[in-house]
Each structure stands twice: as C-alpha cells, then as structure tokens.
Coordinates of C-alpha atoms and ligand atoms in Angstrom, one line a residue:
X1 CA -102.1 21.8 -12.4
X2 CA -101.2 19.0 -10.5
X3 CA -97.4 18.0 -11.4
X4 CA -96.2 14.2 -11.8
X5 CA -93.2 13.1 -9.6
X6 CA -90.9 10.2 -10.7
X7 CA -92.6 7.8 -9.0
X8 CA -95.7 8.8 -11.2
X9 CA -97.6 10.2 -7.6
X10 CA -99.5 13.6 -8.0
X11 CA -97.2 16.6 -6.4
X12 CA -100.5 17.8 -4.9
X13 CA -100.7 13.7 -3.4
X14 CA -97.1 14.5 -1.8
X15 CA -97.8 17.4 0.0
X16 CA -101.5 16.7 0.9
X17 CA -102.1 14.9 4.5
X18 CA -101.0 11.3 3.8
X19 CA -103.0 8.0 5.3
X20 CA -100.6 5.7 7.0
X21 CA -102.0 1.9 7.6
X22 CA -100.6 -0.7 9.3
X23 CA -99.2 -3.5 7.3
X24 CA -100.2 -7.2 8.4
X25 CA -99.8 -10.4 7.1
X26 CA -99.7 -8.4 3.5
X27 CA -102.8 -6.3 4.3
X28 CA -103.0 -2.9 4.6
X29 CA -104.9 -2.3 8.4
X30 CA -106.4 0.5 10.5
X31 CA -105.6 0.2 14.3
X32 CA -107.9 -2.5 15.6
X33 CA -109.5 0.3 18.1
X34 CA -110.2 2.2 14.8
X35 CA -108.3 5.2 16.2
X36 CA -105.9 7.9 14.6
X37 CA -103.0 10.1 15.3
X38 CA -101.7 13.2 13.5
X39 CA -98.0 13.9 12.8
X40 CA -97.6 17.4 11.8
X41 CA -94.9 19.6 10.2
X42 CA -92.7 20.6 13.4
X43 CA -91.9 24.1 11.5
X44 CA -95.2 24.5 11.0
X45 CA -97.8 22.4 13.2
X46 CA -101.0 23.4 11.8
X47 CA -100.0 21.3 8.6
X48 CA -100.6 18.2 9.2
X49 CA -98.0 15.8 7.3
X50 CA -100.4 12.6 7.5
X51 CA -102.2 10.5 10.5
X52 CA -101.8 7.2 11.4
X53 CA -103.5 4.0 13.5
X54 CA -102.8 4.6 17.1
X55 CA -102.1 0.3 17.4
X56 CA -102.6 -1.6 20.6
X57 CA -101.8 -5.0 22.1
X58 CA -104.3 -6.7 19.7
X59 CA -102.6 -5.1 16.6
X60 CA -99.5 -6.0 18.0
X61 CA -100.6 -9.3 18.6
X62 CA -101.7 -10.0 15.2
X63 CA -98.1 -8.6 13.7
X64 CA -95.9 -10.9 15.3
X65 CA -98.1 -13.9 14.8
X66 CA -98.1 -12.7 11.1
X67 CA -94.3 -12.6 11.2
X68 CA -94.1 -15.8 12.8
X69 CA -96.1 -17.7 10.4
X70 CA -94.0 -15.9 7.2
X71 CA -90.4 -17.0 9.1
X72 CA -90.2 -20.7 8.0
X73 CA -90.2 -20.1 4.4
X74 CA -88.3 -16.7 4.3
X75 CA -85.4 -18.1 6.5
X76 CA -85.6 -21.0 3.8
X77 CA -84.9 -19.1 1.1
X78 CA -81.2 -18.5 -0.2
X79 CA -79.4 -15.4 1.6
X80 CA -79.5 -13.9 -2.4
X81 CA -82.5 -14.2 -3.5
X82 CA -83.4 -12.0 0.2
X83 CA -80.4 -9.8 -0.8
X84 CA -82.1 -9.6 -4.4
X85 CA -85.5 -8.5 -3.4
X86 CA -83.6 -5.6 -1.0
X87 CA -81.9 -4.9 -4.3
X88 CA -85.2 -4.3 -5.8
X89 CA -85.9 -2.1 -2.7
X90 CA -82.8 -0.1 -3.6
X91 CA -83.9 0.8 -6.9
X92 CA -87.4 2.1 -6.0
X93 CA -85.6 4.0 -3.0
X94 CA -83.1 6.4 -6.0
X95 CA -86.3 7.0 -8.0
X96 CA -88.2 8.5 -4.9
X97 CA -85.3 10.0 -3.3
X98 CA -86.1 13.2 -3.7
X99 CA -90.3 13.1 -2.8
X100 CA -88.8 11.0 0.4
X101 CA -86.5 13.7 1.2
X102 CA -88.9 16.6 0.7
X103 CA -91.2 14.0 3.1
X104 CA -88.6 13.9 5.6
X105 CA -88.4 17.7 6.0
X106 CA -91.8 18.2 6.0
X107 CA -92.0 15.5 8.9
X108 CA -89.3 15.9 11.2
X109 CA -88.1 19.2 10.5
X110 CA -84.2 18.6 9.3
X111 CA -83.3 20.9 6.2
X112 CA -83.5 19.3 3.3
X113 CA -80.0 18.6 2.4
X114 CA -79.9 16.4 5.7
X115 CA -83.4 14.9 4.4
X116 CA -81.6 14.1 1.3
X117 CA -78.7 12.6 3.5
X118 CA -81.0 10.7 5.4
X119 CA -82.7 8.9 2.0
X120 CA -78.9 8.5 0.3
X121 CA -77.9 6.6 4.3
X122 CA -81.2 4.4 3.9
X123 CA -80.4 3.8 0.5
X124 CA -76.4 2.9 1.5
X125 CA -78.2 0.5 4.0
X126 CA -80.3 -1.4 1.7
X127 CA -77.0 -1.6 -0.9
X128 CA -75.1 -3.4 2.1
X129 CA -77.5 -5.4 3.2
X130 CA -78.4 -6.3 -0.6
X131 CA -74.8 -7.1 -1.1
X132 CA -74.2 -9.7 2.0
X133 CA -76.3 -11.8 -0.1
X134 CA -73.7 -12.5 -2.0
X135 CA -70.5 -12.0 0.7
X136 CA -68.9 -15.0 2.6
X137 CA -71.2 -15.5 5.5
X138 CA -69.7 -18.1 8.1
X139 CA -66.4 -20.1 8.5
X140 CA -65.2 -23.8 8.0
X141 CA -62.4 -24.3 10.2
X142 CA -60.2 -27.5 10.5
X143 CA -61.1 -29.9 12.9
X144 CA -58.6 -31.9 15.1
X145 CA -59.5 -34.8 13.6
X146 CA -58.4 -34.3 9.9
X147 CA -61.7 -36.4 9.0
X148 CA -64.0 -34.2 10.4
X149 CA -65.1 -30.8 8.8
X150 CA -66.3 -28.0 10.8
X151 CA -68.4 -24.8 9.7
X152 CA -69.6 -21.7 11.7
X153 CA -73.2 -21.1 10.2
X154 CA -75.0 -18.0 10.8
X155 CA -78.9 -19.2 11.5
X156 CA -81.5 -16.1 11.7
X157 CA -83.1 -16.1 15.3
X158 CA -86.9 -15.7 13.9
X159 CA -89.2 -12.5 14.6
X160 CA -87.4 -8.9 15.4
X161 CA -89.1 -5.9 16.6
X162 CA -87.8 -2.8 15.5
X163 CA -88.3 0.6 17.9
X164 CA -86.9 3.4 15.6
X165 CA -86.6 6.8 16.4
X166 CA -87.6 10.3 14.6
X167 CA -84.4 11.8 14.1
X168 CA -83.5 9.6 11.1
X169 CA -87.0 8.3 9.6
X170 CA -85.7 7.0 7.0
X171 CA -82.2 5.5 8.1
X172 CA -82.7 4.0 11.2
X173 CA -85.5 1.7 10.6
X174 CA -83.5 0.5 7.4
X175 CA -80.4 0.0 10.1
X176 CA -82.1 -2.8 12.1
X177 CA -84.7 -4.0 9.4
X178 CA -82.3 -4.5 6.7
X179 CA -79.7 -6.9 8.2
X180 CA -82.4 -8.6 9.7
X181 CA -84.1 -9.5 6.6
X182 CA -81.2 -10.5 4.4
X183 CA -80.3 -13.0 7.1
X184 CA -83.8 -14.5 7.5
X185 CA -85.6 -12.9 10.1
X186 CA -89.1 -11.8 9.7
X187 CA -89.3 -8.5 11.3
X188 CA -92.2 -5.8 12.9
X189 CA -91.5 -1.8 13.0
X190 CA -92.7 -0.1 15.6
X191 CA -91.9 3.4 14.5
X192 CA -91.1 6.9 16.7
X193 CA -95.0 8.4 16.5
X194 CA -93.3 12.1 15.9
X195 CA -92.2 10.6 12.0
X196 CA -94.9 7.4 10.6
X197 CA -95.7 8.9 7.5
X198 CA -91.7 8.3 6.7
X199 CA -92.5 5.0 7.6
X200 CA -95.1 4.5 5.7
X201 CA -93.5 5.6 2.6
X202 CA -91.2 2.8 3.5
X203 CA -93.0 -0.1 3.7
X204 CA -94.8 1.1 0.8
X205 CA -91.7 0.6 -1.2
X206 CA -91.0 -2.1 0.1
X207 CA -94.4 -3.7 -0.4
X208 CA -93.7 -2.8 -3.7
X209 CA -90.2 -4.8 -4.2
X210 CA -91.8 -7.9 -3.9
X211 CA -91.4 -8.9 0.3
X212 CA -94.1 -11.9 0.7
X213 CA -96.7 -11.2 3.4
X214 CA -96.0 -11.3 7.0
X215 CA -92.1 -10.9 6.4
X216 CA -92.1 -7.0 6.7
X217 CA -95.0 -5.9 9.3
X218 CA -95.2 -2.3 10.5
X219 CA -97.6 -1.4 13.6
X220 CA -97.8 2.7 14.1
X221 CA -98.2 4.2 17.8
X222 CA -97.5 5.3 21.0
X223 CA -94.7 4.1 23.1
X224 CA -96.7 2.7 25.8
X225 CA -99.7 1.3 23.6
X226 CA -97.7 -0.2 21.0
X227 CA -94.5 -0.4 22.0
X228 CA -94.2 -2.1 25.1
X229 CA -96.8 -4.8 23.8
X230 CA -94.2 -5.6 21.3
X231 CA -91.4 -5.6 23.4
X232 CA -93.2 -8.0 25.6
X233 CA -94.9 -10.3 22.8
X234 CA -93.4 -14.0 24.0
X235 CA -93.6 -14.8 20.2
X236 CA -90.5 -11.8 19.3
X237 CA -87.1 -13.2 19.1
X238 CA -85.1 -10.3 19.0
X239 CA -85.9 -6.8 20.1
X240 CA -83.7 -3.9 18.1
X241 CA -84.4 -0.3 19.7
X242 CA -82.9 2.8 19.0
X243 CA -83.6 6.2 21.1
X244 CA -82.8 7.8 24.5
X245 CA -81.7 5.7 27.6
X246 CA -84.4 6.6 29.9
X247 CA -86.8 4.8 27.3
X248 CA -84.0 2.1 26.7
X249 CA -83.1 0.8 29.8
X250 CA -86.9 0.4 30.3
X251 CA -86.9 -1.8 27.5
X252 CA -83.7 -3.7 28.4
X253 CA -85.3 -4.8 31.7
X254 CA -88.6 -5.5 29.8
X255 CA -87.1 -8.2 27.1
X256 CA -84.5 -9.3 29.6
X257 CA -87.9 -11.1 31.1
X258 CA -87.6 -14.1 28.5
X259 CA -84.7 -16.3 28.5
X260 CA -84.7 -16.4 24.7
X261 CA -85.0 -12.8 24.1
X262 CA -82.3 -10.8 22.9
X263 CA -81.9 -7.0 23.1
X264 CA -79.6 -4.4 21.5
X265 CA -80.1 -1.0 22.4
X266 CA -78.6 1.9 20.6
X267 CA -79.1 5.1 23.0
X268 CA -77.9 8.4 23.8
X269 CA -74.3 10.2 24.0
X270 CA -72.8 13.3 25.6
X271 CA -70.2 13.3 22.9
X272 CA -67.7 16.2 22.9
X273 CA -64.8 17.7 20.1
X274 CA -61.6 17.9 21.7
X275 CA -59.6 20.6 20.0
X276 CA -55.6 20.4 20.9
X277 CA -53.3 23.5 21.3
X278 CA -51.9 22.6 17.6
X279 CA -55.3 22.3 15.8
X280 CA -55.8 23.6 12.3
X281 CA -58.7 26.2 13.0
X282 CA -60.0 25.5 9.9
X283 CA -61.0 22.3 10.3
X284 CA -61.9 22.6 14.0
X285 CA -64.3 26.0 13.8
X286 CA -65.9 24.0 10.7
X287 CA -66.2 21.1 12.8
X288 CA -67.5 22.2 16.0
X289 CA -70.3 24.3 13.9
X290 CA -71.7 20.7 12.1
X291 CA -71.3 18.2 15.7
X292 CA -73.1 20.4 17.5
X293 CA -76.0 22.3 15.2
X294 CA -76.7 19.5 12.4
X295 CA -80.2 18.5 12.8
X296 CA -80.3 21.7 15.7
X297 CA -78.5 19.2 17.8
X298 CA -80.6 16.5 17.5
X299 CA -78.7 13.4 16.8
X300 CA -77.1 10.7 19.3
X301 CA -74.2 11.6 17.6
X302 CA -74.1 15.9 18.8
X303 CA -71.1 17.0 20.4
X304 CA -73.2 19.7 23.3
X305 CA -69.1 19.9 24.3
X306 CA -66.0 21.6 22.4
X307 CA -63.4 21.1 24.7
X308 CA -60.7 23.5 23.9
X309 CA -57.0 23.4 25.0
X310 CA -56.4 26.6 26.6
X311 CA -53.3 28.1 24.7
X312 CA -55.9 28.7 21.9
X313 CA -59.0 28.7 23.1
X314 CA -59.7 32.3 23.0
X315 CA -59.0 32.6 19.3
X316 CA -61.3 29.4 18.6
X317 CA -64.5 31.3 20.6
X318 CA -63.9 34.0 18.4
X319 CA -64.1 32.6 15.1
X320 CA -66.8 30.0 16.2
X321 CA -69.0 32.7 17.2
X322 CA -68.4 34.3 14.1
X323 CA -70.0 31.3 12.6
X324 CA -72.8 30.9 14.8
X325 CA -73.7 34.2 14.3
X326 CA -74.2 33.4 10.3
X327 CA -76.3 30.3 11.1
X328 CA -79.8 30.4 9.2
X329 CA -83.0 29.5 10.8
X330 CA -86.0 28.4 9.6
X331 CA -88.4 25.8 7.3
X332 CA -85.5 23.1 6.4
X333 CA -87.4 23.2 2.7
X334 CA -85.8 26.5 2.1
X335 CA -82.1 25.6 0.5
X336 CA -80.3 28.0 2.6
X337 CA -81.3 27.2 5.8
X338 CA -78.5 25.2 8.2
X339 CA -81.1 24.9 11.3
X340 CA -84.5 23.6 11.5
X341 CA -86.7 23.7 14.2
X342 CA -86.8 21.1 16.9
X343 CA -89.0 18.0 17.0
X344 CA -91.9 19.3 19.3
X345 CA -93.1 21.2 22.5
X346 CA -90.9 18.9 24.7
X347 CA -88.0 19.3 22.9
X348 CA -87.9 22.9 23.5
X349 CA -88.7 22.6 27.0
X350 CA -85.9 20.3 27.5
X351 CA -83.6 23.1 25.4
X352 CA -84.9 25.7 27.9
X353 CA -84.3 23.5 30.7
X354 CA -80.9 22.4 30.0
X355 CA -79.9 26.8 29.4
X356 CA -81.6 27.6 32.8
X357 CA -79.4 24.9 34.6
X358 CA -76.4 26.1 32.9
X359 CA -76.5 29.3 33.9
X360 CA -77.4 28.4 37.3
X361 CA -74.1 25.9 37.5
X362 CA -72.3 29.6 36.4
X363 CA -71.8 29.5 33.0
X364 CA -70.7 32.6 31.0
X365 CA -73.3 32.5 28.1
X366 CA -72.1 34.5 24.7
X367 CA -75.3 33.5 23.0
X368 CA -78.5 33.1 25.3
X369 CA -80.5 31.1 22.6
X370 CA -83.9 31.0 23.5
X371 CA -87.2 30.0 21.0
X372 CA -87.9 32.2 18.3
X373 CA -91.7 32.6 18.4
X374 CA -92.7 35.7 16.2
X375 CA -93.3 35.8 12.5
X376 CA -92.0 33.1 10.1
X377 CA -91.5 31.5 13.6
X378 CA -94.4 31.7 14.8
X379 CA -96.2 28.3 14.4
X380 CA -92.7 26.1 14.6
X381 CA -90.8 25.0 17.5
X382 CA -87.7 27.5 16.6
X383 CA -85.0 28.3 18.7
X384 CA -81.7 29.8 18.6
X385 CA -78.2 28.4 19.6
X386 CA -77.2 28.6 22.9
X387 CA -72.9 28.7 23.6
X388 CA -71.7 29.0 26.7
X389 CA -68.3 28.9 28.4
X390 CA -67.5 27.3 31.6
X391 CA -64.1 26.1 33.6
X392 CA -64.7 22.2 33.9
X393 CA -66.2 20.7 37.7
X394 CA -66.9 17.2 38.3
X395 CA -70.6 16.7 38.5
X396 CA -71.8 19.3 36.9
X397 CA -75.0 18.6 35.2
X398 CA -75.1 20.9 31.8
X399 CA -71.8 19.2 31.1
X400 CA -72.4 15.8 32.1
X401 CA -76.1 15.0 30.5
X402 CA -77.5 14.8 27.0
X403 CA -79.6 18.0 25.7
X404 CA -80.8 16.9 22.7
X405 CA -80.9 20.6 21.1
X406 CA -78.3 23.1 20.2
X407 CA -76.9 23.5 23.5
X408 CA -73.5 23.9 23.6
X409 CA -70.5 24.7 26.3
X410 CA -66.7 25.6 25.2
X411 CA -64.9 24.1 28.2
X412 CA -61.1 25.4 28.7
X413 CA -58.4 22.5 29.1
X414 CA -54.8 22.4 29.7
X415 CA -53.3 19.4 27.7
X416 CA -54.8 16.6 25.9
X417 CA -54.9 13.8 29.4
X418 CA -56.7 16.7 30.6
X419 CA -58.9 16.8 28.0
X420 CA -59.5 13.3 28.3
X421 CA -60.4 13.4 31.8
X422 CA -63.3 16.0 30.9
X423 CA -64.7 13.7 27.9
X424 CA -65.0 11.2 30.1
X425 CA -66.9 12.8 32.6
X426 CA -70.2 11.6 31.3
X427 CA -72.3 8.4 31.6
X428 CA -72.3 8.3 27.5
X429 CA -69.8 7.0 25.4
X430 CA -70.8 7.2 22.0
X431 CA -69.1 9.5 19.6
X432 CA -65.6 11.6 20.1
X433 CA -64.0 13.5 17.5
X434 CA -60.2 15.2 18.1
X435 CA -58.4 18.1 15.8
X436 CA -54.9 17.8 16.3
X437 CA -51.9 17.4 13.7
X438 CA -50.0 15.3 16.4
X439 CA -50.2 11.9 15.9
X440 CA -49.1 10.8 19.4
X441 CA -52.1 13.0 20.9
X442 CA -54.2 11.5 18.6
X443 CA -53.4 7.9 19.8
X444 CA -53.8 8.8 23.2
X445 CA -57.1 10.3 22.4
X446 CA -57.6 6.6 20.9
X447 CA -56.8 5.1 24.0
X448 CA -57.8 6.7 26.4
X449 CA -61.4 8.0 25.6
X450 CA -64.6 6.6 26.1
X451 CA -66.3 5.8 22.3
X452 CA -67.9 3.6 20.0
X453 CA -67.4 5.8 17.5
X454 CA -64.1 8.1 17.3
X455 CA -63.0 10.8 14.7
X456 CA -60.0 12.4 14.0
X457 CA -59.3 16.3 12.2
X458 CA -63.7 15.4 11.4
X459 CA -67.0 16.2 12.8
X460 CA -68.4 13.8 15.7
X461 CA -71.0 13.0 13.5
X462 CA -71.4 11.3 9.6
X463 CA -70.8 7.6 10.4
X464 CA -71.1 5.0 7.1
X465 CA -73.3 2.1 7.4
X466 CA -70.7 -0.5 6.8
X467 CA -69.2 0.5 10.1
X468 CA -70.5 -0.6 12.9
X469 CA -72.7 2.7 14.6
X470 CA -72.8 2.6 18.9
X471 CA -71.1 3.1 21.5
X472 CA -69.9 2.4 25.5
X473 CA -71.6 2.7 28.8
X474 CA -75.1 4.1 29.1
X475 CA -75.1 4.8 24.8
X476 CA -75.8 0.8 24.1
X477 CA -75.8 -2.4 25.7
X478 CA -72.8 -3.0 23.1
X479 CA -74.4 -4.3 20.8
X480 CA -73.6 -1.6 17.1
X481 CA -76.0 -1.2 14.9
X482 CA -76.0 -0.7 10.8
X483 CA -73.2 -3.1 10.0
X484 CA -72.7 -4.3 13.6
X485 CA -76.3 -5.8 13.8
X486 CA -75.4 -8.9 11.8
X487 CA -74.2 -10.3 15.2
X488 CA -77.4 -9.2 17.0
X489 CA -79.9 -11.1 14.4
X490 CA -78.1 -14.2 13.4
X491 CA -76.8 -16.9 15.6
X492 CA -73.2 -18.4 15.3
X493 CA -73.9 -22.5 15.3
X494 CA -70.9 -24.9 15.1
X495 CA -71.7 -28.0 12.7
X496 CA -69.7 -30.5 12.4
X497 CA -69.5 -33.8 10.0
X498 CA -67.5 -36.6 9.9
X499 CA -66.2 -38.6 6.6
X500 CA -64.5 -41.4 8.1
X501 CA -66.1 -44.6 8.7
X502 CA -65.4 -44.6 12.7
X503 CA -66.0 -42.1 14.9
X504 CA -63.0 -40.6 16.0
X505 CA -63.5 -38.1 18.8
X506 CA -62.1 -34.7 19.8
X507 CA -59.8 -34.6 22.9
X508 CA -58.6 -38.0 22.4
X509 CA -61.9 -39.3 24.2
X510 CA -62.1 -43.2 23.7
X511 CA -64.9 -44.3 21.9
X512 CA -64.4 -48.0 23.5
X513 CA -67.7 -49.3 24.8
Ligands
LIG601 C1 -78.0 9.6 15.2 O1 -77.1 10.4 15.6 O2 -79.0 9.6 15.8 O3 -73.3 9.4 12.1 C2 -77.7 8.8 14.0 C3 -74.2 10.1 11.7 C4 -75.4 9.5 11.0 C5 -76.3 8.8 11.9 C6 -76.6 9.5 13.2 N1 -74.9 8.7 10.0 O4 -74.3 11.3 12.0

C-alpha cells in the first residue's frame, strides 16, 4: 500500500522516476528541442532517479527574457516582504526535509546523514537570507557639509545566472539564489546535470511559497548546451558559478566579454590538515578521517593532504589507519554507511588516475584503494580509500592537484613553517584546518597559510552559511559565496541630499558663477 509522506506525496511517487520541467515565466516547460536526460542513482545506475529537458540556447533565451521582464516589480518590492516569501520557502523546506534528503541520496550518492545535512544547510540558507529582510542593509554617513545627508544603498544588479554543482544539490543552488532574491534580483539556475531532480524539488517548493513568475527560472542541461548560452546571454547581469576551475576559468573569460557583467566563481581546493608535534590525537585522527572521506572526498572543501609533523607522525598513521580500515561502504540510504560511491564513470577514472600517478611520483601506499565492482557493488561507482605516504618535493603532481575522491597522502614535516611551506604548495587556497594546543603555532598557521576558509583543533570541512564560504588563488575569483554573495548581487550606490537652501559643495569648491 502506497504510504503518505508529510508533504501528502505518495512514498511510491518519491521513489518512482520523477519528471523534471523547466520553469519559465511561471510555466512549467519541456526543453524547446523536446529532448530528455536521465539522472540515475550513482550506487545503483540502472535506477533511474528522474529525467529532465536537455535545454538549449532557445530555452535559455526565453528564461532570461522571463527574468528580465519579472525584475522591475520584484526589485520594487520591500526587502521583507522578499525576505517573507523565502520565509514561506523555509517552512515548506522542514516539512519535506526528510523526502528531500532520502532524494539527495538517491541522486548523488552521499549517505543520508550528509543528505540530511545538505537539506538542514539549504534550509540555514533560506533562514539567513529570510532574515536580511529585516537586518540593517546600507549606511548613512555624515557629510562634510553638515546640511547634506549621505546614504550607501545597496541596489540589486537585475538577472543572475546560477551554475550549481552536484555535490550539494540542495545547498549550493540555495547559496547563490537565495541572497540574490532577498535583494531583488530575478535569477535563472542552471543546474549540475549529474543532480536536476534535486533541483526540481526545489523550485517546486519554491513555486509553492508564492515567488511571482519569471522571478525564479530554472533551465536543466548540459554544460555546453545550456550553460554556456546562459553565461553568454547579453540580457544576464550577474553570473554566480560554483564547480571545478577548469570549467570556471572558462566561464570567467566568457562573462568577462560584457562590460556590465559580473562574475564570482567558487572553484576547487587542494586543502590539507596540518597536524603539529603537540596535537591531541583525538581530535586530529577524528579529523583527518571526516576532511578527507565525507562525501568519499567529494567536496571543494576535502583535505587529499594530512601533513603530519614528524615527532608523531608514526603514531598518527597508525591510529588513522585503524580508522580507515573500519570505514563502511556502500548505498548512503543504509544508516551505517560513512562512504558512498562516487558521482559517475569519470569520477572513478579520475580516482584511478590520481593512485597511478602517485605511485609513479614514489609514494608508499598502505591502502591501494581501487573500485569495488562485485556484489552489492556491482552496479555503483564504489571504490575504496586510497592513503599513501610520501616525503614532500616541490612539483609533485598527486600532492599539488585536486582529486576529487578519497585520495589521500600523509606527508612527513618537521615544524609548523615547514608545514606551511608544504600547504602552500598548491595552486588552491580554499580550506586549511590545524590541530595544535599551541596558540602561537596556531597564529602563525593564521598568517602564514593560504585560505579562505581556516579551522583550528576541527575538520577542513562544515562551514555555516552566515560566513562567507571561498577561498584564494585558483579556488575563486574572491568573490565568497553563502553570506559573502550579498556584495556580488547588490551594488553599493552613494546618494546624497541636501536640506539647505544653497548649495554648499564638498571640498570647499565655489559655487560662484
Ligand atoms: C563544498 O565543499 O563543495 O563546508 C561545499 C562544508 C559545507 C559546504 C561544502 N558546508 O563542508
């Protein structure tokens, strides 16, 4: 018998293949070309989770001129009656949270206590972004002419376009929609193809708390077809992407054609855990086991290094290994499991790749993690841990670029500058994390290291979405995201208004004509 969910769906609804449409203008749309793609289950792809319109320039076209036309009167309205209709977003999110969840899972592989994280993130987005509404936004400042009042306005730019990622379905998308709507904009999602049945559910909701037509647009596809049409579109304002650098600095050049255009790009990291000779094991084995395997590796936010000061490094492998070895595989809707499988095909590849070079830069590997491809296994894209040890060189690639998997070296260091120098090795600054009950090693951690986002006796990943989430050199164009994007979407204008009945000007400028 079919079972009811909160939301009042059927439980046999939830787990069948779900439709996904474009939304346009306030109309639910199939790809103008009329075609479809399939997102399946990554730890099991002969369920398919849902298809989707595979979009092109036309449907592209027709989103942003939808957005467009829906920005004058949106941006009119009062920052909280925006902030109240996210609030009415919020709501429907905690009585689907655990049918998203279950959806997240099922579509991108993560075990469901990170699918549940994921939902509880989106919701903490739509809270914050409900509750600048209501916040001081702007600044009056004195004048130098005491008759003369001056104000710092934040004025929304017009249409963003959204590129989210799969790794965080839910979260992400609500990261550079959600200030962006608050503050006026009129925004299109272009979501990661691996995860648009998360999306979906999304704008589904969101249809729901009450968003006129045209302000929230969401065009499904590829990359290339959809994408980069968007990007392009003369009409978008501001373009918000998330994912890996190769695709990002593609992007970057691609908006940077448009004078007006503005870009903030949130990209990858070779983050690392620095672990100092007076670390508390117990935090740092705990911590090195969640910033490198959490979603098997795949967030921006992995550490693929644990960079270990020597006097205690032996001692550390020991009882990290221990760990690894007690690390459960398999379907992330089974409570017990800590590692899912990875995203797809490529993913793997990119795994296997990243182990071959490793060992061929002379890595001593203590667990040769390679995909799991029999039983349970069998029809997912499984694979197991791979932790090696190596003596740090300059320019050596497994410790230098990002593997997006559970790939993972313990590299030997004597001191904490030391350890410095080997973070920084690395194009990516994005997250650090340090163990160390030494506050002066700590601060020079702090000032010496390359980060957006640092961490102390904690993971390298978890950020809140009040803080601002990116990072230094090739992770962003430094521009954060989640709290940080406030700056990206609105601008600053000066205004200022005079109550005498001269004019009196600024820098003492005569006004004699
Ligand atoms: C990502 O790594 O792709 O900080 C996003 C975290 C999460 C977001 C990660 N709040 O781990």
């Amino acid at each position: 018998m079919a079972t009811m969910t909160q939301s009042g769906e059927k439980e046999s609804d939830m787990t069948g293949p779900r439709e996904a449409k474009n939304l346009i203008a306030g109309e639910w749309k199939d790809a103008a070309s009329g075609a479809r793609f399939d997102s399946v289950n990554p730890a099991n792809t002969q369920e398919v989770v849902g298809t989707a319109p595979d979009s092109d320039e036309r449907d592209v076209d027709a989103a942003v001129r939808a957005a467009k036309a829906a920005f004058p009167a949106w941006s009119k309205l009062s920052w909280v009656r925006r902030g109240e209709i996210l609030d009415n977003f919020a709501q429907l999110i905690k009585r689907d949270t655990e049918a998203m969840s279950r959806l997240v899972t099922r579509e991108c592989g993560k075990p469901i206590n990170e699918g549940r994280a994921d939902v509880i993130e989106s919701l903490h987005m739509v809270q914050f972004a409900a509750a600048l509404g209501r916040l001081p936004i702007g600044e009056c400042i004195s004048s130098e002419i005491p008759e003369k009042d001056a104000y710092i306005r934040r004025k929304p730019k017009g249409v963003v376009a959204c590129i989210s990622p799969w790794n965080f379905p839910m979260a992400i998308p609500l990261w550079e929609m959600t200030p962006s709507l608050v503050s006026g904009n009129t925004v299109v999602l272009k979501p990661s193809e691996e995860t648009p049945i998360c999306a979906d559910y999304l704008f589904r909701l969101m249809a729901e708390a009450g968003f006129p037509p045209g302000v929230i647009n969401i065009v499904h596809g590829q990359g290339e077809t959809a994408g980069a049409p968007l990007v392009a579109h003369p009409d978008v304002d501001v373009v918000l992407f998330t994912g890996s650098y190769q695709v990002g600095k593609i992007v970057q050049r691609q908006a940077a054609a448009e004078a007006h255009k503005f870009v903030a790009t949130e990209m990858g990291g070779k983050n690392a855990l620095i672990v100092l000779d007076d670390a508390d094991l117990n935090i740092a084995v705990p911590a090195a086991l969640l910033s490198a395997f959490k979603t098997s590796g795949q967030r921006c936010v992995t550490s693929n290094r644990l960079i270990v000061d020597r006097k205690l490094v032996d001692r550390f492998q020991e009882q990290f290994l221990e760990m690894v070895d007690r690390i459960k595989i398999g379907d992330g809707l089974r409570e017990d499991v800590f590692m899912g499988p990875l995203i797809n095909d490529g993913g793997v590849k990119k795994f296997l790749h990243h182990n071959a070079k490793a060992k061929e830069e002379g890595a001593t590997v203590l667990r040769d993690g390679g995909a799991l491809t029999d039983g349970d296994y069998a029809n997912g894209h499984f694979v197991k841990p791979f932790v090696y040890r190596m003596e740090y060189r300059p320019n050596t690639f497994c410790l230098r670029e990002e593997a997006f998997s559970p790939h993972v070296a313990i590299i030997p260091v004597d001191g904490v500058e030391q350890a410095v120098e080997v973070y920084n090795d690395t194009d990516y600054g994005l997250a650090m994390a340090v163990v160390t009950e030494d506050y002066r090693k700590w601060r020079y951690v702090r000032d010496h290291a390359d980060y957006g986002l640092g961490y102390v006796n904690l993971p390298s990943i978890g950020a809140e979405v009040h803080l601002p989430f990116g990072g230094v050199k090739n992770s962003g164009n430094g521009h954060p995201s989640a709290e940080g994007l406030i700056d990206a979407v609105t601008h600053r204008t000066a205004f200022t208004v005079n109550h005498a009945r001269e004019i009196v000007m600024a820098q003492g400028l005569s006004t004699k004509i």
